[in-house]
Amino acid sequence: MISGKARELHFSSLVFDTHSDSLGRIVDDKEDFGTNTLKGHMDLPRMKSGNQNAQFFAAFVDSERFTVQEAVKRANQYFDAFDNLCIKYPEILVQAKTASDVVRIRKEDKIAGILCVEGGHAIVDSLDVLNNFYSRGVRYMTLTHNMSNNWADGIQDEASNDAIIGWKKSKLIHENNGWLKYETRHNGLTEFGRKVIKEMNKIGMIIDISHVARKTFWDVIETTNKPVMASHSSAYSITQNPRNIDDDQLKAVSKNNGVVCVNYEVTFVSNQCNQETRKIDIWKQDEIKKLESTHKIGSNTHQEYLKKINIEHNKLSAPLLKQPIYTEIIDHIDHMVNIAGIDHVGLGSDFDGSRTPTGMEDCSKIPLITQELLNRNYTDQDIRKILGLNVLRVLEDVTGL
Ligand SMILES: [Zn+2]
């Protein structure tokens, strides 16, 4: 499957992946990431075998699981887990904080790991916390997760307002019971949101615009004086999922000298899969609504029927999720290169946070991307840019040497 030429090119390149949710497996499931876990998409041995040699590890503070009071503690649990991994496997994984760290660690034939935070609500509206995150080594922050926070709108809120493809409205979660509140819509960034952007510019932290609402994106572009990154987003022109980046945004990131890194999630890369699974999701939502109108929530019969709905939902969606193949990832790369240019596209797998296409079962399969890019007549230098050099440039532009 992989030619000698592709192997040589791939294994001599910096392969910089900009989004992995794997730290959650270490924090919650106590997995030993230094061994072949045979689980999920990644571990250090499989990163080695796929030559995925520079990696942003996300601290994703799930706002539906953790309260405001718990958010900072949770973020620090991820940072500690990452530090401990570096301490336990110093011959394999080393923390990087700058572009020159990445280059040095790569020369030592080790994996360069960089921390990042997914979901700006984790700073609990405090620039001090943002600075604390920076001092732990966090070098990008995704401004929102799908839902809005107190200072920026997320894509899920906006998508439900504009009814792009009918994402459900975000829940109203009130602060008085300790939960983050999402009912506020800001029409993009608030004044404080703009302060966050300026502070990130100042301290040298990359602004990640994956997950944000369109209006938030345009406010960021207007406010930032440094290149931005979409750490895990695919092309909206190909797959009409609101999480993807449209052509106007691609052009704006290009002008900003930033980078958009393709997400491998099947409902982001395959339009057919996205549309068909969406229909099944809507069916499920309707069934649950019907059930709630006839049975008391939490009652035995409610629980029993809910279980049946979930089983049926899984049965219907499983074959659809298997249909997409990994070459569809490269269709997105092609489109993004066409619109944004060869200097503004990278890899943002979303490993351990996504459902990947057939052929891309885990990170050991990454050389297939290099092979497919060669099949499509990309030059060696262009492939090296997509694999990692573009992201390295943005990291250097934002964090300094
Ligand atoms: Zn994400």
Tab-separated table of C-alpha atoms and ligand atoms in Angstrom:
chain	number	residue	atom	x	y	z
A	1	MET	CA	0.000	0.000	0.000
A	2	ILE	CA	2.799	2.442	0.911
A	3	SER	CA	5.517	2.872	-1.713
A	4	GLY	CA	9.190	3.180	-0.816
A	5	LYS	CA	9.089	6.778	-2.001
A	6	ALA	CA	6.104	7.632	0.239
A	7	ARG	CA	7.701	5.881	3.193
A	8	GLU	CA	10.970	7.758	2.737
A	9	LEU	CA	9.179	11.097	2.445
A	10	HIS	CA	6.812	10.472	5.334
A	11	PHE	CA	9.400	9.177	7.785
A	12	SER	CA	11.816	12.016	7.053
A	13	SER	CA	9.125	14.684	7.605
A	14	LEU	CA	7.863	16.604	10.565
A	15	VAL	CA	4.316	15.230	11.015
A	16	PHE	CA	2.517	17.710	13.239
A	17	ASP	CA	-0.998	16.827	14.323
A	18	THR	CA	-2.904	19.692	15.895
A	19	HIS	CA	-5.673	17.971	17.829
A	20	SER	CA	-5.905	14.832	19.938
A	21	ASP	CA	-8.293	14.152	22.820
A	22	SER	CA	-6.181	11.268	24.105
A	23	LEU	CA	-5.373	12.836	27.490
A	24	GLY	CA	-8.953	12.056	28.531
A	25	ARG	CA	-8.146	8.348	28.271
A	26	ILE	CA	-5.196	8.822	30.602
A	27	VAL	CA	-7.044	10.975	33.144
A	28	ASP	CA	-10.332	9.053	33.213
A	29	ASP	CA	-9.359	5.510	32.277
A	30	LYS	CA	-5.823	5.501	33.730
A	31	GLU	CA	-4.489	4.025	30.509
A	32	ASP	CA	-0.748	3.645	30.139
A	33	PHE	CA	-0.150	5.629	26.973
A	34	GLY	CA	3.457	4.454	26.731
A	35	THR	CA	2.392	0.903	25.912
A	36	ASN	CA	0.412	-0.400	22.973
A	37	THR	CA	-3.037	0.057	24.493
A	38	LEU	CA	-4.915	-1.583	21.600
A	39	LYS	CA	-7.592	1.026	22.358
A	40	GLY	CA	-8.614	4.327	20.792
A	41	HIS	CA	-6.654	5.976	18.018
A	42	MET	CA	-3.337	6.693	19.641
A	43	ASP	CA	-0.607	5.716	22.063
A	44	LEU	CA	3.116	6.426	21.970
A	45	PRO	CA	4.115	3.158	20.201
A	46	ARG	CA	1.522	3.706	17.465
A	47	MET	CA	2.538	7.367	17.106
A	48	LYS	CA	6.050	6.084	16.501
A	49	SER	CA	4.894	3.542	13.934
A	50	GLY	CA	2.960	6.218	12.006
A	51	ASN	CA	5.690	8.819	12.559
A	52	GLN	CA	3.219	11.244	14.113
A	53	ASN	CA	6.092	13.080	15.735
A	54	ALA	CA	4.653	16.403	16.929
A	55	GLN	CA	1.333	16.543	18.702
A	56	PHE	CA	-0.961	19.045	20.358
A	57	PHE	CA	-2.621	17.269	23.308
A	58	ALA	CA	-5.932	18.878	24.260
A	59	ALA	CA	-7.176	19.560	27.748
A	60	PHE	CA	-10.892	19.421	26.966
A	61	VAL	CA	-12.942	20.615	29.914
A	62	ASP	CA	-16.380	19.223	29.138
A	63	SER	CA	-18.816	21.897	30.216
A	64	GLU	CA	-21.609	19.355	30.599
A	65	ARG	CA	-19.565	17.347	33.092
A	66	PHE	CA	-17.722	19.994	35.092
A	67	THR	CA	-18.892	23.050	36.964
A	68	VAL	CA	-17.215	26.452	36.947
A	69	GLN	CA	-15.621	25.585	40.276
A	70	GLU	CA	-14.179	22.378	38.840
A	71	ALA	CA	-12.989	23.720	35.460
A	72	VAL	CA	-9.488	24.890	36.391
A	73	LYS	CA	-8.850	21.788	38.492
A	74	ARG	CA	-9.895	19.602	35.583
A	75	ALA	CA	-7.600	21.449	33.164
A	76	ASN	CA	-4.711	20.966	35.587
A	77	GLN	CA	-5.455	17.250	35.812
A	78	TYR	CA	-4.811	17.029	32.079
A	79	PHE	CA	-1.607	19.060	32.358
A	80	ASP	CA	-0.389	16.832	35.229
A	81	ALA	CA	-1.203	13.680	33.247
A	82	PHE	CA	0.820	15.034	30.321
A	83	ASP	CA	3.766	16.002	32.573
A	84	ASN	CA	3.740	12.558	34.168
A	85	LEU	CA	3.750	10.909	30.742
A	86	CYS	CA	6.816	12.946	29.745
A	87	ILE	CA	8.523	11.998	33.027
A	88	LYS	CA	7.694	8.306	32.600
A	89	TYR	CA	8.809	8.070	28.955
A	90	PRO	CA	11.577	10.679	28.524
A	91	GLU	CA	13.125	8.730	25.650
A	92	ILE	CA	9.888	8.912	23.644
A	93	LEU	CA	7.942	12.068	24.559
A	94	VAL	CA	9.246	15.548	25.395
A	95	GLN	CA	7.236	18.697	26.072
A	96	ALA	CA	7.655	21.482	23.502
A	97	LYS	CA	6.726	25.118	24.088
A	98	THR	CA	8.169	26.748	20.978
A	99	ALA	CA	8.807	25.946	17.331
A	100	SER	CA	12.525	25.529	17.991
A	101	ASP	CA	11.711	22.995	20.752
A	102	VAL	CA	9.731	21.013	18.192
A	103	VAL	CA	12.633	21.043	15.733
A	104	ARG	CA	15.160	20.048	18.407
A	105	ILE	CA	13.006	17.205	19.804
A	106	ARG	CA	12.359	15.947	16.286
A	107	LYS	CA	16.130	15.837	15.635
A	108	GLU	CA	16.491	13.660	18.748
A	109	ASP	CA	13.995	11.277	17.124
A	110	LYS	CA	11.475	11.841	19.919
A	111	ILE	CA	7.851	12.981	19.874
A	112	ALA	CA	7.280	16.677	20.627
A	113	GLY	CA	4.122	17.091	22.728
A	114	ILE	CA	2.455	20.471	23.232
A	115	LEU	CA	-0.443	21.251	25.529
A	116	CYS	CA	-3.541	23.099	24.410
A	117	VAL	CA	-6.927	23.874	25.943
A	118	GLU	CA	-10.214	23.140	24.177
A	119	GLY	CA	-13.002	25.451	25.317
A	120	GLY	CA	-12.296	28.991	26.544
A	121	HIS	CA	-14.788	28.586	29.405
A	122	ALA	CA	-11.902	26.764	31.170
A	123	ILE	CA	-10.233	30.115	31.971
A	124	VAL	CA	-13.349	30.989	34.022
A	125	ASP	CA	-13.321	34.530	32.640
A	126	SER	CA	-9.896	35.279	34.093
A	127	LEU	CA	-6.790	36.486	32.249
A	128	ASP	CA	-4.745	35.297	35.251
A	129	VAL	CA	-5.940	31.754	34.663
A	130	LEU	CA	-5.116	32.165	30.961
A	131	ASN	CA	-1.588	33.184	31.958
A	132	ASN	CA	-1.349	30.230	34.363
A	133	PHE	CA	-2.269	27.919	31.504
A	134	TYR	CA	0.453	29.527	29.402
A	135	SER	CA	3.013	28.922	32.151
A	136	ARG	CA	2.086	25.220	32.141
A	137	GLY	CA	2.964	25.164	28.426
A	138	VAL	CA	-0.439	25.699	26.788
A	139	ARG	CA	0.224	27.110	23.322
A	140	TYR	CA	-3.233	27.231	21.811
A	141	MET	CA	-6.726	27.654	23.156
A	142	THR	CA	-9.890	26.798	21.254
A	143	LEU	CA	-12.028	29.812	22.118
A	144	THR	CA	-15.262	27.878	22.598
A	145	HIS	CA	-16.508	24.341	22.450
A	146	ASN	CA	-19.782	23.899	20.519
A	147	MET	CA	-21.791	26.027	22.914
A	148	SER	CA	-21.221	29.666	23.757
A	149	ASN	CA	-19.367	30.730	26.869
A	150	ASN	CA	-19.542	34.041	28.728
A	151	TRP	CA	-17.464	35.904	26.130
A	152	ALA	CA	-17.713	34.127	22.775
A	153	ASP	CA	-20.397	32.343	20.778
A	154	GLY	CA	-19.911	28.720	19.819
A	155	ILE	CA	-21.084	27.209	16.544
A	156	GLN	CA	-23.904	25.177	18.041
A	157	ASP	CA	-25.781	28.244	19.246
A	158	GLU	CA	-25.354	30.060	15.969
A	159	ALA	CA	-26.217	27.010	13.882
A	160	SER	CA	-29.474	26.605	15.762
A	161	ASN	CA	-30.310	30.277	15.250
A	162	ASP	CA	-29.602	30.126	11.544
A	163	ALA	CA	-30.957	26.586	11.244
A	164	ILE	CA	-28.018	25.618	9.004
A	165	ILE	CA	-28.867	21.952	9.343
A	166	GLY	CA	-30.922	22.014	12.492
A	167	TRP	CA	-28.504	21.430	15.350
A	168	LYS	CA	-30.456	21.453	18.541
A	169	LYS	CA	-30.389	24.598	20.610
A	170	SER	CA	-27.948	24.613	23.467
A	171	LYS	CA	-29.285	23.833	26.879
A	172	LEU	CA	-30.026	26.604	29.293
A	173	ILE	CA	-27.754	25.857	32.178
A	174	HIS	CA	-27.825	28.400	34.952
A	175	GLU	CA	-24.988	29.573	37.090
A	176	ASN	CA	-26.931	29.505	40.328
A	177	ASN	CA	-26.610	25.722	40.563
A	178	GLY	CA	-22.895	25.928	39.877
A	179	TRP	CA	-22.987	25.194	36.158
A	180	LEU	CA	-21.580	27.356	33.395
A	181	LYS	CA	-24.281	29.343	31.724
A	182	TYR	CA	-24.863	29.160	28.011
A	183	GLU	CA	-28.054	31.100	27.561
A	184	THR	CA	-26.179	34.291	26.732
A	185	ARG	CA	-25.645	34.969	23.049
A	186	HIS	CA	-23.238	37.748	22.224
A	187	ASN	CA	-23.296	38.057	18.473
A	188	GLY	CA	-19.636	36.992	18.316
A	189	LEU	CA	-17.070	38.205	20.827
A	190	THR	CA	-17.829	40.423	23.817
A	191	GLU	CA	-15.526	43.247	24.934
A	192	PHE	CA	-13.881	40.801	27.339
A	193	GLY	CA	-13.616	38.292	24.478
A	194	ARG	CA	-11.571	40.839	22.539
A	195	LYS	CA	-9.365	41.311	25.616
A	196	VAL	CA	-8.742	37.556	25.666
A	197	ILE	CA	-7.655	37.683	22.009
A	198	LYS	CA	-5.287	40.576	22.695
A	199	GLU	CA	-3.833	38.835	25.750
A	200	MET	CA	-3.279	35.643	23.730
A	201	ASN	CA	-1.504	37.708	21.055
A	202	LYS	CA	0.641	39.336	23.731
A	203	ILE	CA	1.721	36.219	25.621
A	204	GLY	CA	2.140	34.089	22.497
A	205	MET	CA	-0.744	31.644	22.531
A	206	ILE	CA	-2.351	30.573	19.242
A	207	ILE	CA	-6.042	31.409	18.815
A	208	ASP	CA	-7.900	28.296	17.694
A	209	ILE	CA	-11.117	29.040	15.802
A	210	SER	CA	-12.436	25.473	15.454
A	211	HIS	CA	-15.882	25.204	17.132
A	212	VAL	CA	-16.559	28.955	17.177
A	213	ALA	CA	-19.608	30.620	15.626
A	214	ARG	CA	-19.098	32.292	12.233
A	215	LYS	CA	-19.546	35.748	13.771
A	216	THR	CA	-16.997	34.942	16.484
A	217	PHE	CA	-14.568	33.928	13.738
A	218	TRP	CA	-14.955	37.271	11.936
A	219	ASP	CA	-14.574	39.201	15.205
A	220	VAL	CA	-11.352	37.286	15.881
A	221	ILE	CA	-9.982	38.018	12.407
A	222	GLU	CA	-10.702	41.706	12.984
A	223	THR	CA	-9.064	41.727	16.438
A	224	THR	CA	-5.975	39.485	16.223
A	225	ASN	CA	-2.564	40.700	15.113
A	226	LYS	CA	-1.172	37.164	14.859
A	227	PRO	CA	-1.978	34.161	12.636
A	228	VAL	CA	-4.869	31.945	13.799
A	229	MET	CA	-5.395	28.217	13.574
A	230	ALA	CA	-8.390	25.970	12.996
A	231	SER	CA	-6.984	22.992	14.868
A	232	HIS	CA	-9.573	20.431	13.754
A	233	SER	CA	-12.003	21.570	11.045
A	234	SER	CA	-12.746	20.333	7.526
A	235	ALA	CA	-14.209	22.049	4.448
A	236	TYR	CA	-17.847	23.171	4.518
A	237	SER	CA	-18.029	23.314	0.712
A	238	ILE	CA	-17.612	19.535	0.626
A	239	THR	CA	-19.480	18.545	3.783
A	240	GLN	CA	-22.195	20.869	5.022
A	241	ASN	CA	-21.619	20.314	8.705
A	242	PRO	CA	-21.597	23.605	10.671
A	243	ARG	CA	-18.357	22.543	12.386
A	244	ASN	CA	-16.579	22.884	9.049
A	245	ILE	CA	-14.912	26.019	7.656
A	246	ASP	CA	-16.479	27.736	4.657
A	247	ASP	CA	-14.590	29.180	1.685
A	248	ASP	CA	-14.747	32.797	2.888
A	249	GLN	CA	-13.209	31.694	6.164
A	250	LEU	CA	-10.530	29.693	4.335
A	251	LYS	CA	-9.611	32.793	2.348
A	252	ALA	CA	-9.525	34.913	5.511
A	253	VAL	CA	-7.219	32.442	7.316
A	254	SER	CA	-4.971	32.475	4.256
A	255	LYS	CA	-4.789	36.273	4.332
A	256	ASN	CA	-4.110	36.146	8.075
A	257	ASN	CA	-1.188	33.726	7.344
A	258	GLY	CA	-2.825	31.108	9.574
A	259	VAL	CA	-3.558	27.436	9.038
A	260	VAL	CA	-6.634	25.183	8.800
A	261	CYS	CA	-6.056	21.575	9.874
A	262	VAL	CA	-8.348	18.894	8.487
A	263	ASN	CA	-10.459	16.875	10.937
A	264	TYR	CA	-10.877	13.140	10.118
A	265	GLU	CA	-14.320	12.712	11.777
A	266	VAL	CA	-16.604	10.872	9.320
A	267	THR	CA	-19.517	13.312	9.588
A	268	PHE	CA	-17.097	16.156	8.791
A	269	VAL	CA	-15.336	14.531	5.816
A	270	SER	CA	-18.211	12.640	4.158
A	271	ASN	CA	-21.263	14.612	3.121
A	272	GLN	CA	-23.281	11.458	2.579
A	273	CYS	CA	-22.427	10.123	6.012
A	274	ASN	CA	-23.186	13.516	7.552
A	275	GLN	CA	-26.628	13.738	5.928
A	276	GLU	CA	-27.655	10.153	6.580
A	277	THR	CA	-26.538	10.046	10.207
A	278	ARG	CA	-28.245	13.399	10.727
A	279	LYS	CA	-31.568	11.882	9.622
A	280	ILE	CA	-31.144	9.082	12.149
A	281	ASP	CA	-30.226	11.575	14.874
A	282	ILE	CA	-33.389	13.560	14.137
A	283	TRP	CA	-35.415	10.321	14.207
A	284	LYS	CA	-33.928	9.583	17.644
A	285	GLN	CA	-34.702	13.066	18.943
A	286	ASP	CA	-38.309	12.739	17.735
A	287	GLU	CA	-38.697	9.316	19.340
A	288	ILE	CA	-37.365	10.656	22.646
A	289	LYS	CA	-39.753	13.617	22.485
A	290	LYS	CA	-42.701	11.280	21.847
A	291	LEU	CA	-41.571	9.042	24.681
A	292	GLU	CA	-41.298	11.978	27.089
A	293	SER	CA	-44.818	13.117	26.232
A	294	THR	CA	-46.274	9.713	27.093
A	295	HIS	CA	-44.047	8.409	29.892
A	296	LYS	CA	-42.640	9.986	33.016
A	297	ILE	CA	-38.926	10.733	32.602
A	298	GLY	CA	-36.898	8.356	34.741
A	299	SER	CA	-39.737	5.832	35.179
A	300	ASN	CA	-39.020	2.165	34.477
A	301	THR	CA	-40.935	2.105	31.214
A	302	HIS	CA	-39.257	5.362	30.132
A	303	GLN	CA	-35.837	3.849	30.800
A	304	GLU	CA	-36.755	0.639	29.003
A	305	TYR	CA	-37.993	2.409	25.844
A	306	LEU	CA	-35.025	4.789	25.896
A	307	LYS	CA	-32.687	1.808	25.881
A	308	LYS	CA	-34.542	0.388	22.881
A	309	ILE	CA	-34.288	3.705	21.016
A	310	ASN	CA	-30.547	3.843	21.672
A	311	ILE	CA	-30.024	0.269	20.486
A	312	GLU	CA	-31.996	0.954	17.310
A	313	HIS	CA	-30.093	4.226	16.770
A	314	ASN	CA	-26.749	2.431	17.074
A	315	LYS	CA	-27.923	-0.354	14.769
A	316	LEU	CA	-28.965	2.145	12.087
A	317	SER	CA	-25.922	4.400	12.319
A	318	ALA	CA	-23.151	1.765	12.620
A	319	PRO	CA	-23.088	0.788	8.909
A	320	LEU	CA	-23.283	4.460	7.843
A	321	LEU	CA	-20.244	5.337	9.947
A	322	LYS	CA	-18.249	2.591	8.225
A	323	GLN	CA	-18.948	3.801	4.666
A	324	PRO	CA	-16.529	6.750	4.393
A	325	ILE	CA	-12.965	5.911	3.347
A	326	TYR	CA	-9.772	7.702	4.285
A	327	THR	CA	-9.193	9.194	0.812
A	328	GLU	CA	-12.119	11.528	1.571
A	329	ILE	CA	-9.820	13.267	4.072
A	330	ILE	CA	-7.552	14.124	1.145
A	331	ASP	CA	-10.543	15.458	-0.857
A	332	HIS	CA	-10.840	18.081	1.899
A	333	ILE	CA	-7.111	18.813	1.818
A	334	ASP	CA	-7.376	19.324	-1.969
A	335	HIS	CA	-10.230	21.767	-1.577
A	336	MET	CA	-8.568	23.661	1.253
A	337	VAL	CA	-5.336	23.956	-0.756
A	338	ASN	CA	-7.318	25.225	-3.756
A	339	ILE	CA	-9.044	27.939	-1.754
A	340	ALA	CA	-6.509	28.885	0.957
A	341	GLY	CA	-3.254	27.929	-0.753
A	342	ILE	CA	-0.594	25.325	-0.031
A	343	ASP	CA	0.861	27.299	2.904
A	344	HIS	CA	-2.324	27.254	4.965
A	345	VAL	CA	-3.385	23.601	5.340
A	346	GLY	CA	-2.405	21.027	7.955
A	347	LEU	CA	-3.504	17.866	9.796
A	348	GLY	CA	-5.855	18.012	12.800
A	349	SER	CA	-6.998	14.416	13.208
A	350	ASP	CA	-9.212	14.816	16.303
A	351	PHE	CA	-7.942	11.334	17.216
A	352	ASP	CA	-9.677	9.923	20.292
A	353	GLY	CA	-12.393	12.537	19.820
A	354	SER	CA	-13.677	11.422	16.422
A	355	ARG	CA	-14.975	8.465	14.435
A	356	THR	CA	-12.470	7.964	11.649
A	357	PRO	CA	-13.012	6.688	8.098
A	358	THR	CA	-12.220	3.142	7.003
A	359	GLY	CA	-8.485	2.844	6.414
A	360	MET	CA	-7.643	5.493	9.038
A	361	GLU	CA	-8.338	3.319	12.082
A	362	ASP	CA	-5.536	4.827	14.125
A	363	CYS	CA	-2.457	7.042	13.914
A	364	SER	CA	-0.261	4.229	12.570
A	365	LYS	CA	-2.140	4.723	9.258
A	366	ILE	CA	-0.963	8.302	8.725
A	367	PRO	CA	1.594	7.352	6.017
A	368	LEU	CA	-1.425	6.595	3.795
A	369	ILE	CA	-2.085	10.342	3.674
A	370	THR	CA	1.408	10.962	2.315
A	371	GLN	CA	0.898	8.171	-0.221
A	372	GLU	CA	-2.444	9.617	-1.375
A	373	LEU	CA	-0.960	13.124	-1.681
A	374	LEU	CA	1.802	11.678	-3.891
A	375	ASN	CA	-0.856	9.839	-5.927
A	376	ARG	CA	-2.485	13.239	-6.496
A	377	ASN	CA	0.787	14.738	-7.723
A	378	TYR	CA	1.688	16.979	-4.804
A	379	THR	CA	5.415	17.763	-4.727
A	380	ASP	CA	7.600	16.567	-1.875
A	381	GLN	CA	7.918	20.099	-0.497
A	382	ASP	CA	4.149	20.691	-0.663
A	383	ILE	CA	3.530	17.440	1.190
A	384	ARG	CA	6.026	18.426	3.907
A	385	LYS	CA	4.139	21.712	4.326
A	386	ILE	CA	0.808	19.919	4.794
A	387	LEU	CA	2.309	17.285	7.098
A	388	GLY	CA	3.806	19.795	9.483
A	389	LEU	CA	5.766	22.779	8.219
A	390	ASN	CA	2.732	25.065	7.938
A	391	VAL	CA	1.759	24.460	11.556
A	392	LEU	CA	5.382	24.910	12.632
A	393	ARG	CA	5.433	28.314	10.885
A	394	VAL	CA	2.270	29.467	12.701
A	395	LEU	CA	3.675	28.251	16.030
A	396	GLU	CA	6.865	30.200	15.394
A	397	ASP	CA	4.965	33.327	14.306
A	398	VAL	CA	2.868	33.292	17.479
A	399	THR	CA	5.170	31.988	20.201
A	400	GLY	CA	8.473	33.272	18.856
A	401	LEU	CA	11.546	31.071	18.485
B	1	ZN	ZN	-13.265	19.478	19.282
